[in-house]
Short mmCIF file of C-alpha atoms in Angstrom, two decimals:
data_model
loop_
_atom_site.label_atom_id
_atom_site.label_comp_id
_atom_site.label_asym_id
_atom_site.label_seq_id
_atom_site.Cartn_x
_atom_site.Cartn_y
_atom_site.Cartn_z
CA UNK A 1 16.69 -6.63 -32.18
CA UNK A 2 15.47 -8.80 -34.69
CA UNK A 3 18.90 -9.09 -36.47
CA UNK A 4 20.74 -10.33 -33.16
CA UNK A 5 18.18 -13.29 -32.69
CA UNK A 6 18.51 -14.45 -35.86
CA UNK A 7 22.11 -14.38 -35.90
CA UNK A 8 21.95 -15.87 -32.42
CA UNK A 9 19.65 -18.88 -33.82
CA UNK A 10 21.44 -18.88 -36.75
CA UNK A 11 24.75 -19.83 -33.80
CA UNK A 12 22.42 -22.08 -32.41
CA UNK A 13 21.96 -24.28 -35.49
CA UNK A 14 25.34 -24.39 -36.13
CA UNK A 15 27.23 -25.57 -32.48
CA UNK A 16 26.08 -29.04 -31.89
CA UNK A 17 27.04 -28.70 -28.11
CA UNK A 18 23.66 -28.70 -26.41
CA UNK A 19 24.92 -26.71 -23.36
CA UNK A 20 26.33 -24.22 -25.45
CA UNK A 21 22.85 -23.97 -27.00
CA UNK A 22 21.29 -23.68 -23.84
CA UNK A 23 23.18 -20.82 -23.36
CA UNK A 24 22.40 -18.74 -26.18
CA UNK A 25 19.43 -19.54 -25.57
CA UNK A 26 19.36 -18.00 -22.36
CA UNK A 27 20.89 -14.98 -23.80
CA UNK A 28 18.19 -14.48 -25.78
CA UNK A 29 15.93 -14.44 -23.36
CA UNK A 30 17.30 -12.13 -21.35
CA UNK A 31 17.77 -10.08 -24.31
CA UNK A 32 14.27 -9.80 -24.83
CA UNK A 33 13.44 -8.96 -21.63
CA UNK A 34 15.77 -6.31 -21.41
CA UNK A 35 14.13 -4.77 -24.19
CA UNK A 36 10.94 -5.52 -22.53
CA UNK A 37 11.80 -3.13 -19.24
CA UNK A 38 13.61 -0.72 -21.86
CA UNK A 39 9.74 -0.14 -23.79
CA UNK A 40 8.15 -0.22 -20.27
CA UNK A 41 10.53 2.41 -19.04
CA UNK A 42 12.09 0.71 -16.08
CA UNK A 43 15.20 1.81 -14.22
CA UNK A 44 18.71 -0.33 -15.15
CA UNK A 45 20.32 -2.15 -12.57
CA UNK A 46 22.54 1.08 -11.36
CA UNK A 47 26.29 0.02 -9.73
CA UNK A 48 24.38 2.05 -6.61
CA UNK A 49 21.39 -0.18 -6.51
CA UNK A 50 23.49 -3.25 -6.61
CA UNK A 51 25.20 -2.17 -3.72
CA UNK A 52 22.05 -1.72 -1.95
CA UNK A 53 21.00 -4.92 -2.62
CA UNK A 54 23.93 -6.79 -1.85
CA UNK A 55 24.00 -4.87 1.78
CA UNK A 56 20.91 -5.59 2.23
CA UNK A 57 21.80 -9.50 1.71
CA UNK A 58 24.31 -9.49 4.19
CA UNK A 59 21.97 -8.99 6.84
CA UNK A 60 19.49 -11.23 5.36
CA UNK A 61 19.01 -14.52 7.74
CA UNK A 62 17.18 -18.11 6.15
CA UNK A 63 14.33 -17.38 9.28
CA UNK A 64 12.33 -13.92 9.08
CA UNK A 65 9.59 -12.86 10.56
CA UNK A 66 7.43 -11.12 8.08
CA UNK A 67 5.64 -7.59 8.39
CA UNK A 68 1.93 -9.14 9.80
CA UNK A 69 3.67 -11.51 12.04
CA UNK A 70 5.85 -8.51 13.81
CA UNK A 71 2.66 -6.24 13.77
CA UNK A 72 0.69 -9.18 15.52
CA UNK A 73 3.76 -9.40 18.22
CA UNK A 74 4.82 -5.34 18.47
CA UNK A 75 2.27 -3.80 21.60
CA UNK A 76 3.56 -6.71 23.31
CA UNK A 77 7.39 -5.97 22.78
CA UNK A 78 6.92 -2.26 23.02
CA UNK A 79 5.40 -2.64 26.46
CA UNK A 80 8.40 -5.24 27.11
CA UNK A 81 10.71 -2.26 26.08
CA UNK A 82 9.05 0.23 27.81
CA UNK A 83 9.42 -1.68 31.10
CA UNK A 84 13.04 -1.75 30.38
CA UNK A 85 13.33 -5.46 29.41
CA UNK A 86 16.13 -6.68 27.05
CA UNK A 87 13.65 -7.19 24.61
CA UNK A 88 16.35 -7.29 21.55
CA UNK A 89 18.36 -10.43 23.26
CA UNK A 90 14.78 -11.73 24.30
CA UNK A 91 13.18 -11.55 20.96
CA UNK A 92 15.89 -11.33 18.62
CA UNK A 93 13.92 -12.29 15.45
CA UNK A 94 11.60 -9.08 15.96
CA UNK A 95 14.55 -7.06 16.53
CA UNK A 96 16.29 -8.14 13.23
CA UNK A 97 12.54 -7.55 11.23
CA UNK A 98 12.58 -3.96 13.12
CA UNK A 99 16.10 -3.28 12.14
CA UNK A 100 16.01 -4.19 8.16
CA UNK A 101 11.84 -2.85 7.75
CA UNK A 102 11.82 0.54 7.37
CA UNK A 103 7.73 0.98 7.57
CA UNK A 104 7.76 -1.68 10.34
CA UNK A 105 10.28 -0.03 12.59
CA UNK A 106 8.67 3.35 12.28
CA UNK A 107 5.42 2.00 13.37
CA UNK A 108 7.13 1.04 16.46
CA UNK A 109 9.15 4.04 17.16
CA UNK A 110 5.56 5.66 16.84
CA UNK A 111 4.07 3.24 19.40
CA UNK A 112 6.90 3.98 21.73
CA UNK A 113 6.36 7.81 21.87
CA UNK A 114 2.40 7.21 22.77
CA UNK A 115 3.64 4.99 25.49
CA UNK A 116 6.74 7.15 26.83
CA UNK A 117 4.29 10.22 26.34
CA UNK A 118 1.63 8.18 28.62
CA UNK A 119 4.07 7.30 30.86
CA UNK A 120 5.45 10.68 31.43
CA UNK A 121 1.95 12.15 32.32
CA UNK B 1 -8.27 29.69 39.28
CA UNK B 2 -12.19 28.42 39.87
CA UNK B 3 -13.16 25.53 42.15
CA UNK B 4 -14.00 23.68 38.98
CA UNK B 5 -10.84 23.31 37.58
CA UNK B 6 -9.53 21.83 40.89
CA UNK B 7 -12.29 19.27 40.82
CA UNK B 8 -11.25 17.66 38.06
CA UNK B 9 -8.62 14.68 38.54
CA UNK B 10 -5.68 14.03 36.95
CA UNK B 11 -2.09 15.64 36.98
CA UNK B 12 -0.73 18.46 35.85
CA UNK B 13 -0.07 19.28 31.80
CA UNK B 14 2.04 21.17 29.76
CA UNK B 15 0.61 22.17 26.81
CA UNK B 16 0.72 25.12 24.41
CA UNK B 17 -2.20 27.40 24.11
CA UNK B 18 -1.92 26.80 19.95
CA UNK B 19 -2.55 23.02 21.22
CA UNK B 20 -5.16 23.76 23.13
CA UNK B 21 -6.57 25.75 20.52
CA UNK B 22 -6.59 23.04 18.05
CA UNK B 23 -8.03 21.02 20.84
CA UNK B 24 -10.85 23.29 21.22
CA UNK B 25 -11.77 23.38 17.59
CA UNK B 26 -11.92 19.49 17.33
CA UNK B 27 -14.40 19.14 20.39
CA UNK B 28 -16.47 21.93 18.95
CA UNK B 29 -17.02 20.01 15.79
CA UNK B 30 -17.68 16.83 17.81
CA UNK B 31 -20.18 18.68 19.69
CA UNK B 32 -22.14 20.24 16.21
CA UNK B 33 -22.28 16.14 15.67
CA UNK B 34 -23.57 15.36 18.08
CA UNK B 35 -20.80 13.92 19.86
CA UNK B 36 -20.57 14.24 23.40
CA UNK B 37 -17.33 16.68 24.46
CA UNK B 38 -14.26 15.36 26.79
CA UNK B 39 -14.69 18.04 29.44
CA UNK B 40 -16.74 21.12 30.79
CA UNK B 41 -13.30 23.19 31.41
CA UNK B 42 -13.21 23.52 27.63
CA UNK B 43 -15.94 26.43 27.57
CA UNK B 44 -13.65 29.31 29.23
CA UNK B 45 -11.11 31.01 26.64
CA UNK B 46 -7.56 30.01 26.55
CA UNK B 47 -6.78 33.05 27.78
CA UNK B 48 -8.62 32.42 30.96
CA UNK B 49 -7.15 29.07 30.86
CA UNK B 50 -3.35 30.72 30.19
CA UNK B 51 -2.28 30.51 33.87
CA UNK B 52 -4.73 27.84 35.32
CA UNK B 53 -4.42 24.19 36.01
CA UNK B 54 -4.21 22.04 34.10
CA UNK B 55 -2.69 23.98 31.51
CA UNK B 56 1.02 24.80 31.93
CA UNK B 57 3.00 26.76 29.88
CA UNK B 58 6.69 25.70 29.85
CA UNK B 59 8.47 28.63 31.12
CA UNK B 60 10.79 30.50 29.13
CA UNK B 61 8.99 29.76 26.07
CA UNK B 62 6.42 31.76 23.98
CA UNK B 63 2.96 30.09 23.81
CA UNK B 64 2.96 29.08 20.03
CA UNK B 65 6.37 29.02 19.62
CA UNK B 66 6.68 25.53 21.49
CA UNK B 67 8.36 22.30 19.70
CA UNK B 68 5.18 20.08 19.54
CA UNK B 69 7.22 17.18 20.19
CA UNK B 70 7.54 18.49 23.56
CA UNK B 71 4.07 18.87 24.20
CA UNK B 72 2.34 17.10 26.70
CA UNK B 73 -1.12 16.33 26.06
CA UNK B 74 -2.91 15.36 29.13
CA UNK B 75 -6.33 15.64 29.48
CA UNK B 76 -8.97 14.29 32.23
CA UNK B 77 -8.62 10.74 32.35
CA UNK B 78 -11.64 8.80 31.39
CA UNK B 79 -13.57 5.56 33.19
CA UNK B 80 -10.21 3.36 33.36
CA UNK B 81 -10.88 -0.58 32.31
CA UNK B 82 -8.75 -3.44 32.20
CA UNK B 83 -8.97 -5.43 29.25
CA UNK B 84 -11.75 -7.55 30.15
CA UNK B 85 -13.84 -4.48 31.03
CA UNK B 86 -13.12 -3.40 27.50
CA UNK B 87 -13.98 -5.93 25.54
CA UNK B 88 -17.33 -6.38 27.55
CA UNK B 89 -17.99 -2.82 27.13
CA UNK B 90 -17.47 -2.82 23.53
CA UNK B 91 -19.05 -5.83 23.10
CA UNK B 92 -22.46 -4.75 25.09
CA UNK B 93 -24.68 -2.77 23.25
CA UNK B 94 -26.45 0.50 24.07
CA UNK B 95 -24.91 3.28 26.54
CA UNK B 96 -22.04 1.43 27.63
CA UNK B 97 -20.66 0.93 24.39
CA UNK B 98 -21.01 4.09 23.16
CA UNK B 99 -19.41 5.46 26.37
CA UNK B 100 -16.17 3.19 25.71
CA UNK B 101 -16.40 4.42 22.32
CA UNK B 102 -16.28 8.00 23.26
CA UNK B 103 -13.29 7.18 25.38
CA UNK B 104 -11.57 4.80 23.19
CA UNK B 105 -11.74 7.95 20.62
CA UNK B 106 -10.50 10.25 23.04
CA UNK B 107 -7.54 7.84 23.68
CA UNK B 108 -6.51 7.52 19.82
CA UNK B 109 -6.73 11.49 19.34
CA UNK B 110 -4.21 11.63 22.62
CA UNK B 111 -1.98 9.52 21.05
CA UNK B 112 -1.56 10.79 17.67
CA UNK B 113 0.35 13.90 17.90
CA UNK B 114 3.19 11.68 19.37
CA UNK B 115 2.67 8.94 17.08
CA UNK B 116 3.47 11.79 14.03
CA UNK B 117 5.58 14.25 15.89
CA UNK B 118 8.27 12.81 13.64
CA UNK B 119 6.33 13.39 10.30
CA UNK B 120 3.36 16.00 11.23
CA UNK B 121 2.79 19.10 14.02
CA UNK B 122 -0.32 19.03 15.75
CA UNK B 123 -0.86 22.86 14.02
CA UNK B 124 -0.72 21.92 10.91
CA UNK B 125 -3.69 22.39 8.35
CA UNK B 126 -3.62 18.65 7.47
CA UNK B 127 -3.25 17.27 11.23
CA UNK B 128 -7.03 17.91 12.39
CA UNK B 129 -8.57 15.99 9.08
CA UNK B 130 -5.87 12.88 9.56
CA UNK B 131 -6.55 12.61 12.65
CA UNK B 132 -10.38 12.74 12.21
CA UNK B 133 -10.06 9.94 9.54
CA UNK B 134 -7.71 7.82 11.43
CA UNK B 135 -9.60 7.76 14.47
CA UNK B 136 -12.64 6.56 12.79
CA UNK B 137 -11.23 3.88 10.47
CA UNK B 138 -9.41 2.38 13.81
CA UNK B 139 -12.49 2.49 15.66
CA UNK B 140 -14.81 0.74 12.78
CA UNK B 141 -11.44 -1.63 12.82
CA UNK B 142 -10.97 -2.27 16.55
CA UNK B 143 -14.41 -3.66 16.76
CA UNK B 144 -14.44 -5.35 13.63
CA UNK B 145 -10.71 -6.76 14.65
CA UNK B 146 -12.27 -7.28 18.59
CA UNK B 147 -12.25 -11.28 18.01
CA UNK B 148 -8.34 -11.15 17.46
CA UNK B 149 -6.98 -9.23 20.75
CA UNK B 150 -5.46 -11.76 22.69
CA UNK B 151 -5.12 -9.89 25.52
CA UNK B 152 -0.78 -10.34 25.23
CA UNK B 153 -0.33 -6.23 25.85
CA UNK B 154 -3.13 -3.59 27.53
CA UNK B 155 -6.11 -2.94 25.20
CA UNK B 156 -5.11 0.49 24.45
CA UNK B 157 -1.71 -0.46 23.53
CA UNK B 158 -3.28 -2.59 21.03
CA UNK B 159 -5.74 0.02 20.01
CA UNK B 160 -2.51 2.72 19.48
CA UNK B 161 -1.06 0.07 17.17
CA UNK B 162 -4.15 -0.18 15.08
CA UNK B 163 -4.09 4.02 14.49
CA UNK B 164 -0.70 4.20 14.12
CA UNK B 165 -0.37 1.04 10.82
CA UNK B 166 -3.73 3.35 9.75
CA UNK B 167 -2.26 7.01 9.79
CA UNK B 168 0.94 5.87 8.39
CA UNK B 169 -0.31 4.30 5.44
CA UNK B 170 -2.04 7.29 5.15
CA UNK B 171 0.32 9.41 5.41
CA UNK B 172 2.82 8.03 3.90
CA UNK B 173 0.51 7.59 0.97
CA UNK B 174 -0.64 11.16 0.77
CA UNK B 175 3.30 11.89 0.61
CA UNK B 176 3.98 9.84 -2.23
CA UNK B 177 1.02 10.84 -3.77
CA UNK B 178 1.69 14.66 -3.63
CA UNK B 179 5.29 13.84 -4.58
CA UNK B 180 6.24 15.90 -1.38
CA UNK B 181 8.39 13.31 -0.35
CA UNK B 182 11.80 15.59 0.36
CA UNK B 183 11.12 15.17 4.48
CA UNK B 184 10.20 11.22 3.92
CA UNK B 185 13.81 11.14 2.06
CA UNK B 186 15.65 13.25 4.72
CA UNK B 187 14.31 10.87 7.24
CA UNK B 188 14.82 7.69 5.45
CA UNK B 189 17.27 5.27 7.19
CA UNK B 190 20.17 4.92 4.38
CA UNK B 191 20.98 1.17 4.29
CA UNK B 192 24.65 1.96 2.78
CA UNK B 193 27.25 4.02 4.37
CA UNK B 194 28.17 6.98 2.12
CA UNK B 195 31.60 5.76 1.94
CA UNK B 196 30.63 3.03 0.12
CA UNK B 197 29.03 5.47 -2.79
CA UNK B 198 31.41 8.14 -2.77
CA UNK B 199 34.32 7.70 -5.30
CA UNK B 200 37.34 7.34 -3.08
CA UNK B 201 39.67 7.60 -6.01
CA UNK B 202 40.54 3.58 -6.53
CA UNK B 203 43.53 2.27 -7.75
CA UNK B 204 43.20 0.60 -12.04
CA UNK B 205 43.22 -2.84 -10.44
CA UNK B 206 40.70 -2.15 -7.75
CA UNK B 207 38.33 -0.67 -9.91
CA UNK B 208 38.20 -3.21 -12.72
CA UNK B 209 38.19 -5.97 -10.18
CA UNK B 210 34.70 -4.06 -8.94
CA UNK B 211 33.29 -3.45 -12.16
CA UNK B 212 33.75 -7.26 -12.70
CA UNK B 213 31.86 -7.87 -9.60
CA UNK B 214 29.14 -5.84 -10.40
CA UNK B 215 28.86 -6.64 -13.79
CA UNK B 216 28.76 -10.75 -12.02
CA UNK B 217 26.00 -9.63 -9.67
CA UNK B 218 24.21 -7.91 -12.17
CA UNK B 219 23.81 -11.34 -14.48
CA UNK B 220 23.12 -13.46 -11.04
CA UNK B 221 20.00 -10.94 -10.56
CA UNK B 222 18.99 -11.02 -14.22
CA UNK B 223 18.77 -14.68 -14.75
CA UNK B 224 17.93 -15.45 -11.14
CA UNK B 225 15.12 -13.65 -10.07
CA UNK B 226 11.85 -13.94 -11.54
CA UNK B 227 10.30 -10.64 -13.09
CA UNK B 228 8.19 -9.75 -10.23
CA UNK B 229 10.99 -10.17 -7.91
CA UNK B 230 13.33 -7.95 -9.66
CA UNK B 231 11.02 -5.14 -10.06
CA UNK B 232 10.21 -4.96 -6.45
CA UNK B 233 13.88 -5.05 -5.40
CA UNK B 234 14.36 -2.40 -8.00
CA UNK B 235 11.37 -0.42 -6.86
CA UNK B 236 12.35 -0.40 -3.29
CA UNK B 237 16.07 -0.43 -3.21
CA UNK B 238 16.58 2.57 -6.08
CA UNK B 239 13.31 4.78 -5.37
CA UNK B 240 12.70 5.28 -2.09
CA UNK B 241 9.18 4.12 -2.71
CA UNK B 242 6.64 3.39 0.50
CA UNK B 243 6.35 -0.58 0.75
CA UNK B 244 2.58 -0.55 0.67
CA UNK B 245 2.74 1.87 -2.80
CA UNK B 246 5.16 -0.89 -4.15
CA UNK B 247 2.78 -3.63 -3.01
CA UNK B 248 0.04 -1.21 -4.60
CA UNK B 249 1.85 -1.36 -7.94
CA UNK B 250 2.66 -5.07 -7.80
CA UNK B 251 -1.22 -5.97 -7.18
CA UNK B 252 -0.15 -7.39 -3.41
CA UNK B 253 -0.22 -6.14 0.03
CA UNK B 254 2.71 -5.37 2.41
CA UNK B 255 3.15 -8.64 3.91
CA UNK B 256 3.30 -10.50 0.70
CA UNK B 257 5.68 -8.28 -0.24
CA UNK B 258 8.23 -8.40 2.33
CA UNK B 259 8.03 -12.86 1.73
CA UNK B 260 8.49 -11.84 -2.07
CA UNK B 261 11.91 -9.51 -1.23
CA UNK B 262 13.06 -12.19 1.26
CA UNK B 263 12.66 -15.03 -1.14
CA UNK B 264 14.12 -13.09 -3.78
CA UNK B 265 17.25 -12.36 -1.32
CA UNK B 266 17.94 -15.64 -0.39
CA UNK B 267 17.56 -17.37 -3.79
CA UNK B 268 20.38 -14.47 -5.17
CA UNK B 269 22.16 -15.45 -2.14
CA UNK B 270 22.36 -19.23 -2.57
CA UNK B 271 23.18 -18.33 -6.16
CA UNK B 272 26.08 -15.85 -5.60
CA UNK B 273 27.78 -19.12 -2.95
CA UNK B 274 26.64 -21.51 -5.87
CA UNK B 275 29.03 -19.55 -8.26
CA UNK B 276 31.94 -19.04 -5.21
CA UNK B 277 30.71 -15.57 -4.02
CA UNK B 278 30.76 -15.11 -0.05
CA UNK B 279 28.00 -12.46 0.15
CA UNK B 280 30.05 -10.89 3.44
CA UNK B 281 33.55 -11.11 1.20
CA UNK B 282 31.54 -9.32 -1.64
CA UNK B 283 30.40 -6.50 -0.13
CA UNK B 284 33.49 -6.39 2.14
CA UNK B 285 35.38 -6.10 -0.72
CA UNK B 286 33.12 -3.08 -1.84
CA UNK B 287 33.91 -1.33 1.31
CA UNK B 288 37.60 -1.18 1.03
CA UNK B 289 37.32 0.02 -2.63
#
């Protein structure tokens, strides 16, 4: 580890280009961080998990609601749903949170039973 | 079937007799508390209470044997309020209060076997203790939280969302915990279709061309993202880890959380179109390989 930074500095010295040393630079860094997570144990970057993510940034818009704000809003939207409103066109930004949160969405799915299974009695 | 059954209002139930049972057990530790019991019907056996209104047995079906999702819990209705009435009740102290208590704890336990049917059956061992736990942290939180109902949706349906964030977490935190997690995993919404993961046999060209991608994305996350960021991308996207455990770990709550991952999204995004890559094109490309 050692070794490659000092050849890397010894690069450094050597290219008068200071972009080119900013880069190296940079490589080192990242060098040292990737031992870093290798000592603490943490998982690579897997070709799987990079497909996740970049999925995941497809449906990603600039404007999110986050989890409290969707949890402040959600009896009211359930209820909305319940009465058979177009709650998804109406609200789409709680829609979109529902459809990429996980935790979020299953709170509501929950909500929606109790009210269905209130309904039905 | 006695006169007393018919006295009582409300409509007709279905509900199984191992319900009922589990029912009955629940009351008769609220009573050794000192809490006062939902109704008098609940002193005759189930057996005398087989056949008799308002218990139903879905035809067809052995007692016991019933889904629990299908399970209709239905039992005397309590005072009904509108919201006001609630909040003055609650808000009043003595008798009243501890009235709309009683029924605002009756209304939680009524709604918790469907908020879990997904995750938990109303028979199991760990059910009856959840449930007694949720019930009174939403409680102690509904009136601590009182000030913040604004009265947008009926009180109860705010009350329902309050026990359902609570048993959750719970939940989902006992799972984790106990490393049980193969149901959470079976039931977890997979965010890429299996086509994209399976090997589908590319051509040389193909599969260089999305090596190089990946290998290109992999450097954008690295020098992009700040530490932080990239471990709770990696925490959530690889292993299947709750949100609020991955807040847990990261010394944050839920909420902050979600800001970090969307800030952490859009900054690889704006870098990835910085350096020519169309996030759609990208992954549209990963589809056809």
């Amino acid at each position: 580890m050692y070794r490659k930074f000092f050849l890397l500095s010894k690069k450094c010295k050597k290219v008068p280009d200071l972009h080119v040393k900013t880069l190296a630079l940079m490589k080192i860094m990242l060098f040292f961080k990737s031992q870093i997570r290798k000592l603490r144990g943490e998982p690579a970057l897997s070709d799987e998990l990079v497909t996740r993510i970049m999925h995941r940034l497809v449906v990603t818009d600039d404007e999110e609601l986050s989890c409290d704000e969707v949890f402040a809003l959600v009896d009211e939207y359930a209820e909305a749903s319940q009465r058979g409103e177009n709650v998804a066109s109406l609200k789409p930004l709680i829609r979109h949170h529902l459809d990429t949160c996980r935790e979020c969405d299953e709170e509501y799915q929950a909500l929606l039973r109790i009210l269905e299974g209130s309904n039905s009695n | 079937m006695s006169a007393l059954y018919c006295s009582i209002p409300g409509p007709v139930s279905n509900i199984s007799v191992k319900a009922f049972r589990t029912y009955a057990v629940r009351e008769k530790i609220s009573k050794k508390r000192g809490r006062a019991t939902h109704a008098p019907f609940f002193r005759a056996s189930p057996i005398q209470l087989r056949n008799s209104w308002p218990f139903n047995i879905i035809p067809g079906k052995q007692a016991g044997s019933l889904n629990y999702t299908h399970i209709h819990y239905n039992f005397p209705h309590m005072t009904t309020r509108t919201n006001d009435q609630w909040l003055s009740d609650l808000r009043t102290d003595g008798a009243t209060r501890e009235a709309a208590l009683e029924d605002l704890r009756a209304i939680i336990a009524r709604g918790l076997p469907f908020a879990l049917s997904r995750w938990l059956s109303p028979a199991s061992p760990q059910f009856e203790s959840l449930t007694e736990e949720v019930t009174q942290e939403t409680l102690l939180r509904v009136l601590d939280q009182l000030h913040t109902f604004e009265g947008r949706s009926m009180f109860t349906t705010w009350v329902h969302k309050i026990a359902i964030r609570i048993a959750l977490t719970e939940l989902r935190r006992k799972r984790w915990q106990d490393s049980s997690l193969d149901e959470m995993v079976d039931n977890e919404e997979i965010l890429v279709s299996p086509r994209i993961l399976e090997d589908s046999h590319p051509t040389p060209e193909e599969s260089a061309e999305r090596t190089d991608m990946l290998a290109r994305i992999r450097r954008v996350i690295n020098e992009e993202l700040t530490e932080r960021q990239r471990r709770a991308l990696i925490m959530l996207g690889m292993q299947g880890m709750p949100m609020e455990e991955a807040a847990r770990r990261l010394k944050t709550n839920r909420n902050a959380l979600y800001k970090l991952l969307h800030d952490a999204r859009l900054r690889l995004r704006q870098r990835l179109q910085a350096e020519g890559l169309d996030v759609q094109e990208v992954f549209s490309a990963f589809e056809k390989v």
